[in-house]
PDB file of C-alpha atoms in Angstrom:
ATOM      1  CA  MET I   7      23.042 -23.219  -3.685  1.00  0.00           C
ATOM      2  CA  SER I   8      26.581 -24.645  -2.532  1.00  0.00           C
ATOM      3  CA  ASP I   9      27.520 -24.773   1.270  1.00  0.00           C
ATOM      4  CA  HIS I  10      31.561 -23.784   0.684  1.00  0.00           C
ATOM      5  CA  LYS I  11      32.788 -25.541   3.907  1.00  0.00           C
ATOM      6  CA  HIS I  12      36.206 -23.577   5.516  1.00  0.00           C
ATOM      7  CA  GLY I  13      38.805 -24.422   7.905  1.00  0.00           C
ATOM      8  CA  SER I  14      38.806 -27.858   9.139  1.00  0.00           C
ATOM      9  CA  LYS I  15      35.468 -27.391  11.029  1.00  0.00           C
ATOM     10  CA  LYS I  16      33.250 -31.254  11.773  1.00  0.00           C
ATOM     11  CA  ARG I  17      31.588 -32.080   8.831  1.00  0.00           C
ATOM     12  CA  ALA I  18      27.563 -31.314   8.857  1.00  0.00           C
ATOM     13  CA  PRO I  19      25.987 -34.735   8.084  1.00  0.00           C
ATOM     14  CA  THR I  20      25.126 -35.647   4.912  1.00  0.00           C
ATOM     15  CA  ALA I  21      22.660 -37.452   2.537  1.00  0.00           C
ATOM     16  CA  PHE I  22      21.918 -37.780  -1.250  1.00  0.00           C
ATOM     17  CA  GLY I  23      19.050 -36.745  -2.903  1.00  0.00           C
ATOM     18  CA  ILE I  24      17.438 -37.580  -6.807  1.00  0.00           C
ATOM     19  CA  ASP I  25      14.819 -35.948  -8.133  1.00  0.00           C
ATOM     20  CA  ILE I  26      13.569 -38.723 -11.176  1.00  0.00           C
ATOM     21  CA  GLY I  27      11.131 -36.338 -13.737  1.00  0.00           C
ATOM     22  CA  GLY I  28       9.763 -36.892 -16.745  1.00  0.00           C
ATOM     23  CA  SER I  29      12.437 -34.859 -18.639  1.00  0.00           C
ATOM     24  CA  GLY I  30      15.641 -34.375 -15.606  1.00  0.00           C
ATOM     25  CA  ILE I  31      17.323 -36.954 -13.333  1.00  0.00           C
ATOM     26  CA  LYS I  32      18.762 -34.586 -10.965  1.00  0.00           C
ATOM     27  CA  GLY I  33      20.737 -35.194  -7.843  1.00  0.00           C
ATOM     28  CA  ALA I  34      23.028 -33.630  -5.248  1.00  0.00           C
ATOM     29  CA  PRO I  35      24.349 -34.137  -1.572  1.00  0.00           C
ATOM     30  CA  VAL I  36      22.752 -32.229   1.007  1.00  0.00           C
ATOM     31  CA  ASN I  37      23.783 -30.812   4.278  1.00  0.00           C
ATOM     32  CA  LEU I  38      20.836 -32.028   6.430  1.00  0.00           C
ATOM     33  CA  GLU I  39      21.531 -29.067   9.037  1.00  0.00           C
ATOM     34  CA  THR I  40      21.094 -26.318   6.365  1.00  0.00           C
ATOM     35  CA  GLY I  41      19.230 -28.281   3.436  1.00  0.00           C
ATOM     36  CA  GLU I  42      21.539 -26.573   1.081  1.00  0.00           C
ATOM     37  CA  PHE I  43      23.643 -28.712  -1.481  1.00  0.00           C
ATOM     38  CA  SER I  44      27.164 -29.357  -0.206  1.00  0.00           C
ATOM     39  CA  ALA I  45      27.831 -29.734  -3.911  1.00  0.00           C
ATOM     40  CA  ASP I  46      26.842 -28.338  -7.151  1.00  0.00           C
ATOM     41  CA  ARG I  47      24.038 -30.768  -8.505  1.00  0.00           C
ATOM     42  CA  VAL I  48      24.061 -33.046 -11.953  1.00  0.00           C
ATOM     43  CA  ARG I  49      21.324 -33.173 -14.197  1.00  0.00           C
ATOM     44  CA  ILE I  50      20.999 -36.183 -17.018  1.00  0.00           C
ATOM     45  CA  PRO I  51      18.072 -36.104 -19.132  1.00  0.00           C
ATOM     46  CA  THR I  52      15.658 -38.453 -18.211  1.00  0.00           C
ATOM     47  CA  PRO I  53      15.762 -41.463 -20.910  1.00  0.00           C
ATOM     48  CA  GLN I  54      13.233 -42.742 -23.561  1.00  0.00           C
ATOM     49  CA  PRO I  55      11.330 -44.428 -23.000  1.00  0.00           C
ATOM     50  CA  ALA I  56      11.801 -44.358 -19.072  1.00  0.00           C
ATOM     51  CA  THR I  57      11.498 -47.636 -18.544  1.00  0.00           C
ATOM     52  CA  PRO I  58      12.861 -49.263 -14.728  1.00  0.00           C
ATOM     53  CA  ASP I  59      16.317 -50.422 -15.891  1.00  0.00           C
ATOM     54  CA  ALA I  60      17.470 -47.244 -17.988  1.00  0.00           C
ATOM     55  CA  VAL I  61      15.980 -45.034 -15.416  1.00  0.00           C
ATOM     56  CA  ALA I  62      17.883 -46.839 -12.215  1.00  0.00           C
ATOM     57  CA  GLN I  63      20.892 -46.411 -14.418  1.00  0.00           C
ATOM     58  CA  THR I  64      20.461 -43.354 -15.171  1.00  0.00           C
ATOM     59  CA  VAL I  65      20.299 -42.425 -11.479  1.00  0.00           C
ATOM     60  CA  ALA I  66      23.705 -44.740 -10.983  1.00  0.00           C
ATOM     61  CA  GLN I  67      25.406 -42.399 -13.006  1.00  0.00           C
ATOM     62  CA  VAL I  68      24.102 -39.305 -11.688  1.00  0.00           C
ATOM     63  CA  ILE I  69      25.919 -40.482  -8.104  1.00  0.00           C
ATOM     64  CA  GLU I  70      28.781 -41.921  -9.452  1.00  0.00           C
ATOM     65  CA  ALA I  71      29.218 -38.124 -11.192  1.00  0.00           C
ATOM     66  CA  PHE I  72      29.962 -37.857  -6.919  1.00  0.00           C
ATOM     67  CA  HIS I  73      32.750 -39.254  -4.744  1.00  0.00           C
ATOM     68  CA  LEU I  74      30.409 -40.536  -1.849  1.00  0.00           C
ATOM     69  CA  PRO I  75      30.766 -42.857   1.204  1.00  0.00           C
ATOM     70  CA  ALA I  76      29.352 -46.237   0.619  1.00  0.00           C
ATOM     71  CA  GLU I  77      27.103 -45.670   3.263  1.00  0.00           C
ATOM     72  CA  LEU I  78      26.033 -42.534   2.543  1.00  0.00           C
ATOM     73  CA  HIS I  79      21.934 -42.499   2.765  1.00  0.00           C
ATOM     74  CA  VAL I  80      20.687 -41.995  -0.909  1.00  0.00           C
ATOM     75  CA  GLY I  81      16.549 -40.733  -1.231  1.00  0.00           C
ATOM     76  CA  VAL I  82      14.884 -40.691  -4.524  1.00  0.00           C
ATOM     77  CA  THR I  83      11.450 -38.710  -5.397  1.00  0.00           C
ATOM     78  CA  PHE I  84       9.297 -40.763  -7.643  1.00  0.00           C
ATOM     79  CA  PRO I  85       6.586 -38.909 -10.017  1.00  0.00           C
ATOM     80  CA  ALA I  86       4.183 -41.543  -8.352  1.00  0.00           C
ATOM     81  CA  VAL I  87       2.163 -42.982  -5.349  1.00  0.00           C
ATOM     82  CA  ILE I  88       4.712 -44.953  -3.910  1.00  0.00           C
ATOM     83  CA  LEU I  89       3.499 -47.661  -1.240  1.00  0.00           C
ATOM     84  CA  HIS I  90       6.211 -49.233   0.982  1.00  0.00           C
ATOM     85  CA  GLY I  91       8.392 -48.956  -2.201  1.00  0.00           C
ATOM     86  CA  VAL I  92       6.267 -49.889  -5.132  1.00  0.00           C
ATOM     87  CA  ALA I  93       5.112 -47.565  -7.320  1.00  0.00           C
ATOM     88  CA  GLN I  94       1.321 -47.609  -8.276  1.00  0.00           C
ATOM     89  CA  SER I  95       0.871 -45.295 -10.554  1.00  0.00           C
ATOM     90  CA  ALA I  96       3.201 -43.674 -13.390  1.00  0.00           C
ATOM     91  CA  ALA I  97       3.221 -39.413 -14.562  1.00  0.00           C
ATOM     92  CA  ASN I  98       5.513 -38.754 -17.380  1.00  0.00           C
ATOM     93  CA  VAL I  99       7.361 -42.230 -16.901  1.00  0.00           C
ATOM     94  CA  ASP I 100       6.898 -45.855 -18.807  1.00  0.00           C
ATOM     95  CA  PRO I 101       3.883 -47.164 -17.213  1.00  0.00           C
ATOM     96  CA  SER I 102       6.002 -50.662 -16.548  1.00  0.00           C
ATOM     97  CA  TRP I 103       6.868 -48.633 -13.283  1.00  0.00           C
ATOM     98  CA  ILE I 104       3.431 -49.552 -11.775  1.00  0.00           C
ATOM     99  CA  GLY I 105       3.977 -52.798  -9.742  1.00  0.00           C
ATOM    100  CA  THR I 106       7.876 -51.634  -9.562  1.00  0.00           C
ATOM    101  CA  ASN I 107       9.970 -51.635  -6.244  1.00  0.00           C
ATOM    102  CA  VAL I 108      11.479 -48.140  -6.844  1.00  0.00           C
ATOM    103  CA  GLU I 109      13.845 -48.790  -3.874  1.00  0.00           C
ATOM    104  CA  THR I 110      14.995 -52.032  -5.040  1.00  0.00           C
ATOM    105  CA  ALA I 111      15.394 -51.046  -8.988  1.00  0.00           C
ATOM    106  CA  VAL I 112      17.732 -48.259  -7.649  1.00  0.00           C
ATOM    107  CA  ALA I 113      19.747 -50.110  -5.537  1.00  0.00           C
ATOM    108  CA  ARG I 114      20.006 -53.022  -7.434  1.00  0.00           C
ATOM    109  CA  ALA I 115      21.797 -50.268 -10.515  1.00  0.00           C
ATOM    110  CA  THR I 116      23.848 -48.323  -7.975  1.00  0.00           C
ATOM    111  CA  GLY I 117      24.564 -50.680  -4.535  1.00  0.00           C
ATOM    112  CA  ARG I 118      23.210 -48.530  -2.580  1.00  0.00           C
ATOM    113  CA  SER I 119      20.378 -48.543   0.647  1.00  0.00           C
ATOM    114  CA  VAL I 120      17.326 -46.226  -1.150  1.00  0.00           C
ATOM    115  CA  VAL I 121      14.052 -44.788  -0.283  1.00  0.00           C
ATOM    116  CA  ALA I 122      11.822 -44.333  -2.553  1.00  0.00           C
ATOM    117  CA  VAL I 123       9.194 -41.049  -1.917  1.00  0.00           C
ATOM    118  CA  ASN I 124       6.669 -39.590  -4.147  1.00  0.00           C
ATOM    119  CA  ASP I 125       7.733 -35.887  -5.746  1.00  0.00           C
ATOM    120  CA  ALA I 126       5.372 -34.116  -3.921  1.00  0.00           C
ATOM    121  CA  ASP I 127       5.657 -35.888  -0.620  1.00  0.00           C
ATOM    122  CA  ALA I 128       9.755 -34.857  -0.848  1.00  0.00           C
ATOM    123  CA  ALA I 129       9.016 -30.757  -1.482  1.00  0.00           C
ATOM    124  CA  GLY I 130       6.468 -30.344   0.979  1.00  0.00           C
ATOM    125  CA  TYR I 131       8.738 -32.553   3.394  1.00  0.00           C
ATOM    126  CA  ALA I 132      11.641 -29.956   2.630  1.00  0.00           C
ATOM    127  CA  GLU I 133       9.602 -26.806   3.421  1.00  0.00           C
ATOM    128  CA  THR I 134       9.017 -27.668   6.823  1.00  0.00           C
ATOM    129  CA  LEU I 135      12.247 -28.671   7.641  1.00  0.00           C
ATOM    130  CA  TYR I 136      13.645 -26.060   5.933  1.00  0.00           C
ATOM    131  CA  GLY I 137      11.846 -23.827   3.723  1.00  0.00           C
ATOM    132  CA  ALA I 138       8.526 -21.609   4.087  1.00  0.00           C
ATOM    133  CA  ALA I 139       7.107 -23.881   6.724  1.00  0.00           C
ATOM    134  CA  ARG I 140      10.236 -24.586   8.672  1.00  0.00           C
ATOM    135  CA  ASP I 141       9.084 -24.179  13.007  1.00  0.00           C
ATOM    136  CA  ASN I 142       5.460 -24.380  11.886  1.00  0.00           C
ATOM    137  CA  ALA I 143       3.714 -26.168  14.188  1.00  0.00           C
ATOM    138  CA  GLY I 144       0.035 -28.645  13.606  1.00  0.00           C
ATOM    139  CA  VAL I 145      -1.085 -29.089   9.768  1.00  0.00           C
ATOM    140  CA  VAL I 146       0.911 -28.026   6.758  1.00  0.00           C
ATOM    141  CA  ILE I 147      -0.013 -28.721   3.510  1.00  0.00           C
ATOM    142  CA  VAL I 148       2.262 -28.096   0.937  1.00  0.00           C
ATOM    143  CA  VAL I 149       0.838 -27.664  -2.553  1.00  0.00           C
ATOM    144  CA  THR I 150       2.572 -27.634  -5.999  1.00  0.00           C
ATOM    145  CA  LEU I 151       0.886 -26.231  -8.610  1.00  0.00           C
ATOM    146  CA  GLY I 152       2.099 -27.497 -12.495  1.00  0.00           C
ATOM    147  CA  THR I 153       0.891 -29.972 -15.178  1.00  0.00           C
ATOM    148  CA  GLY I 154      -1.011 -31.244 -12.322  1.00  0.00           C
ATOM    149  CA  ILE I 155      -1.429 -30.387  -8.529  1.00  0.00           C
ATOM    150  CA  GLY I 156       0.598 -32.236  -6.375  1.00  0.00           C
ATOM    151  CA  SER I 157       0.036 -32.229  -2.243  1.00  0.00           C
ATOM    152  CA  ALA I 158       2.107 -33.021   0.464  1.00  0.00           C
ATOM    153  CA  ILE I 159       0.532 -32.647   4.566  1.00  0.00           C
ATOM    154  CA  ILE I 160       2.885 -32.548   7.125  1.00  0.00           C
ATOM    155  CA  VAL I 161       1.561 -33.204  10.967  1.00  0.00           C
ATOM    156  CA  ASP I 162       3.779 -31.885  13.625  1.00  0.00           C
ATOM    157  CA  GLY I 163       6.986 -32.535  11.477  1.00  0.00           C
ATOM    158  CA  VAL I 164       5.640 -35.955  10.519  1.00  0.00           C
ATOM    159  CA  LEU I 165       4.976 -36.514   6.606  1.00  0.00           C
ATOM    160  CA  VAL I 166       1.017 -38.592   5.505  1.00  0.00           C
ATOM    161  CA  PRO I 167       2.106 -39.635   2.578  1.00  0.00           C
ATOM    162  CA  ASN I 168       0.483 -40.559  -0.688  1.00  0.00           C
ATOM    163  CA  THR I 169      -2.360 -37.556  -0.552  1.00  0.00           C
ATOM    164  CA  GLU I 170      -3.362 -37.084  -3.715  1.00  0.00           C
ATOM    165  CA  LEU I 171      -5.136 -33.519  -3.117  1.00  0.00           C
ATOM    166  CA  GLY I 172      -5.099 -32.974  -6.590  1.00  0.00           C
ATOM    167  CA  HIS I 173      -7.545 -35.150  -7.750  1.00  0.00           C
ATOM    168  CA  LEU I 174     -10.289 -33.808  -5.450  1.00  0.00           C
ATOM    169  CA  GLU I 175     -13.978 -33.733  -7.161  1.00  0.00           C
ATOM    170  CA  ILE I 176     -14.622 -30.483  -7.004  1.00  0.00           C
ATOM    171  CA  ASP I 177     -18.045 -29.619  -8.855  1.00  0.00           C
ATOM    172  CA  GLY I 178     -18.075 -32.342 -10.963  1.00  0.00           C
ATOM    173  CA  HIS I 179     -14.548 -31.881 -12.030  1.00  0.00           C
ATOM    174  CA  ASP I 180     -10.917 -33.783 -11.230  1.00  0.00           C
ATOM    175  CA  ALA I 181      -9.723 -30.684  -9.294  1.00  0.00           C
ATOM    176  CA  GLU I 182      -6.128 -30.531 -11.505  1.00  0.00           C
ATOM    177  CA  SER I 183      -8.308 -30.606 -14.408  1.00  0.00           C
ATOM    178  CA  LYS I 184      -9.270 -26.906 -13.277  1.00  0.00           C
ATOM    179  CA  ALA I 185      -6.710 -25.267 -11.320  1.00  0.00           C
ATOM    180  CA  ALA I 186      -3.513 -26.648 -12.244  1.00  0.00           C
ATOM    181  CA  ASP I 187      -0.994 -24.444 -13.536  1.00  0.00           C
ATOM    182  CA  SER I 188      -1.456 -26.260 -16.848  1.00  0.00           C
ATOM    183  CA  ALA I 189      -5.213 -25.141 -17.060  1.00  0.00           C
ATOM    184  CA  ARG I 190      -4.496 -21.778 -16.686  1.00  0.00           C
ATOM    185  CA  GLU I 191      -1.456 -22.124 -19.584  1.00  0.00           C
ATOM    186  CA  ARG I 192      -4.035 -24.071 -21.721  1.00  0.00           C
ATOM    187  CA  GLU I 193      -7.331 -21.499 -21.547  1.00  0.00           C
ATOM    188  CA  GLY I 194      -5.105 -18.511 -21.844  1.00  0.00           C
ATOM    189  CA  LEU I 195      -6.535 -17.260 -18.116  1.00  0.00           C
ATOM    190  CA  ASP I 196      -5.447 -14.314 -16.654  1.00  0.00           C
ATOM    191  CA  TRP I 197      -4.484 -13.993 -13.253  1.00  0.00           C
ATOM    192  CA  ALA I 198      -7.451 -13.363 -11.382  1.00  0.00           C
ATOM    193  CA  GLN I 199      -9.372 -15.106 -14.000  1.00  0.00           C
ATOM    194  CA  TRP I 200      -6.970 -18.612 -12.694  1.00  0.00           C
ATOM    195  CA  SER I 201      -7.180 -17.211  -8.816  1.00  0.00           C
ATOM    196  CA  ALA I 202     -10.867 -17.284  -9.196  1.00  0.00           C
ATOM    197  CA  ARG I 203     -10.154 -21.445  -9.751  1.00  0.00           C
ATOM    198  CA  LEU I 204      -7.517 -21.686  -7.047  1.00  0.00           C
ATOM    199  CA  GLN I 205      -9.953 -20.206  -4.404  1.00  0.00           C
ATOM    200  CA  ARG I 206     -12.522 -22.368  -5.070  1.00  0.00           C
ATOM    201  CA  TYR I 207     -10.038 -25.176  -4.870  1.00  0.00           C
ATOM    202  CA  PHE I 208      -8.402 -24.021  -1.676  1.00  0.00           C
ATOM    203  CA  LYS I 209     -11.152 -23.534  -0.138  1.00  0.00           C
ATOM    204  CA  THR I 210     -12.306 -26.902  -0.593  1.00  0.00           C
ATOM    205  CA  VAL I 211      -9.046 -28.004   0.881  1.00  0.00           C
ATOM    206  CA  GLU I 212      -9.565 -25.826   4.100  1.00  0.00           C
ATOM    207  CA  ASN I 213     -12.687 -26.764   4.817  1.00  0.00           C
ATOM    208  CA  LEU I 214     -11.835 -30.217   4.697  1.00  0.00           C
ATOM    209  CA  PHE I 215      -8.183 -30.395   6.462  1.00  0.00           C
ATOM    210  CA  TRP I 216      -8.499 -27.093   8.711  1.00  0.00           C
ATOM    211  CA  PRO I 217      -4.392 -26.691   7.987  1.00  0.00           C
ATOM    212  CA  ASP I 218      -2.864 -24.029  10.096  1.00  0.00           C
ATOM    213  CA  LEU I 219      -0.756 -23.336   7.084  1.00  0.00           C
ATOM    214  CA  ILE I 220      -0.204 -23.728   3.402  1.00  0.00           C
ATOM    215  CA  VAL I 221       2.687 -23.389   1.268  1.00  0.00           C
ATOM    216  CA  VAL I 222       2.435 -23.187  -3.033  1.00  0.00           C
ATOM    217  CA  GLY I 223       4.951 -24.946  -4.634  1.00  0.00           C
ATOM    218  CA  GLY I 224       5.707 -25.838  -8.388  1.00  0.00           C
ATOM    219  CA  GLY I 225       7.216 -23.252 -10.932  1.00  0.00           C
ATOM    220  CA  VAL I 226       4.263 -20.971 -11.608  1.00  0.00           C
ATOM    221  CA  SER I 227       5.011 -20.026  -6.955  1.00  0.00           C
ATOM    222  CA  LYS I 228       7.825 -17.626  -8.822  1.00  0.00           C
ATOM    223  CA  HIS I 229       4.784 -15.438  -9.454  1.00  0.00           C
ATOM    224  CA  HIS I 230       2.956 -15.485  -6.295  1.00  0.00           C
ATOM    225  CA  ALA I 231       2.359 -12.094  -6.206  1.00  0.00           C
ATOM    226  CA  SER I 232       0.286 -12.390  -9.220  1.00  0.00           C
ATOM    227  CA  PHE I 233      -2.294 -14.556  -7.800  1.00  0.00           C
ATOM    228  CA  LEU I 234      -1.716 -15.217  -3.912  1.00  0.00           C
ATOM    229  CA  PRO I 235      -3.214 -11.949  -2.624  1.00  0.00           C
ATOM    230  CA  LEU I 236      -6.107 -12.283  -4.683  1.00  0.00           C
ATOM    231  CA  LEU I 237      -6.866 -15.479  -2.309  1.00  0.00           C
ATOM    232  CA  ASP I 238      -9.465 -14.951   0.453  1.00  0.00           C
ATOM    233  CA  LEU I 239      -8.879 -17.872   2.754  1.00  0.00           C
ATOM    234  CA  ARG I 240      -8.801 -18.196   6.089  1.00  0.00           C
ATOM    235  CA  THR I 241      -5.624 -19.636   6.327  1.00  0.00           C
ATOM    236  CA  LYS I 242      -2.380 -18.456   5.539  1.00  0.00           C
ATOM    237  CA  ILE I 243      -1.202 -19.176   2.529  1.00  0.00           C
ATOM    238  CA  VAL I 244       2.442 -18.253   1.491  1.00  0.00           C
ATOM    239  CA  PRO I 245       4.879 -19.001  -1.245  1.00  0.00           C
ATOM    240  CA  ALA I 246       7.823 -22.301  -1.136  1.00  0.00           C
ATOM    241  CA  GLU I 247      11.038 -21.284  -0.632  1.00  0.00           C
ATOM    242  CA  LEU I 248      13.051 -24.022  -1.840  1.00  0.00           C
ATOM    243  CA  ARG I 249      11.882 -23.712  -5.667  1.00  0.00           C
ATOM    244  CA  ASN I 250      13.756 -26.731  -7.777  1.00  0.00           C
ATOM    245  CA  ALA I 251      15.865 -28.288  -4.887  1.00  0.00           C
ATOM    246  CA  ALA I 252      12.797 -29.004  -2.831  1.00  0.00           C
ATOM    247  CA  GLY I 253      12.908 -32.469  -4.449  1.00  0.00           C
ATOM    248  CA  ILE I 254      16.176 -33.516  -3.765  1.00  0.00           C
ATOM    249  CA  VAL I 255      16.652 -31.671  -0.464  1.00  0.00           C
ATOM    250  CA  GLY I 256      13.844 -33.956   0.746  1.00  0.00           C
ATOM    251  CA  ALA I 257      14.499 -36.998  -0.178  1.00  0.00           C
ATOM    252  CA  ALA I 258      17.826 -36.635   1.014  1.00  0.00           C
ATOM    253  CA  ALA I 259      16.044 -35.575   4.281  1.00  0.00           C
ATOM    254  CA  LEU I 260      13.556 -38.299   3.937  1.00  0.00           C
ATOM    255  CA  ALA I 261      16.267 -40.877   3.430  1.00  0.00           C
ATOM    256  CA  SER I 262      18.684 -39.882   6.475  1.00  0.00           C
ATOM    257  CA  ARG I 263      15.211 -40.392   8.884  1.00  0.00           C
ATOM    258  CA  THR I 264      13.540 -43.770   7.242  1.00  0.00           C
ATOM    259  CA  LYS I 265      14.437 -46.449   9.346  1.00  0.00           C
ATOM    260  CA  ARG I 266      15.592 -49.463   6.643  1.00  0.00           C
ATOM    261  CA  THR I 267      16.013 -53.162   7.425  1.00  0.00           C
ATOM    262  CA  ASP I 268      18.453 -54.217   4.896  1.00  0.00           C
TER     263      ASP I 268
END
């Protein structure tokens, strides 16, 4: 998706988002008024092994594909719990990331001020600003169904970072081991069988948090008509809207809103 500028209109505020994944590193400048890309995104395969230096250099290559003002805010998503810029875990990247300051590593490689955020948090935040949860007050929970289960909680527009609701213990199991999309594929479940597991999962989530809205993302959300109508919850539950753009958009938006002291 692109935002084409016409004439000499005042330039919209922009930030740059990078989505670091296990297979690819994607980036694009984001129009912060609309949540749309202001140029086509660039994707470079994630280096193997995905060590801090190798990934940071690849992020720099993505950024260098654009002509960006030096002061432009840069946000990066990372598949880990991020505490004050430091990775506390490592999913689909090299274990040497654990204990590494993601913001420092990327800033060193790019020469830019960087804000790092958990990938599910970025996607969830994007949905509240520009997507399925836009203009929804109260407690919004965004859940991504994929290899695992990612989650984001946003309360009246404020992100509560690093919620790991995919790891809730339900019926003696780590929730994502039974209810992630990978479990559906691994066990050959049909939509009805899988939705029964989702029902148990989402019922647990809503009984713990009493959200006003649940948004379901991840690649499988494009098939939402096959499973969301089978769920019986008191909470309104809707599919995500931003799909693959959510991480980049959320990272850019969070970077623009985060006060840095550097």
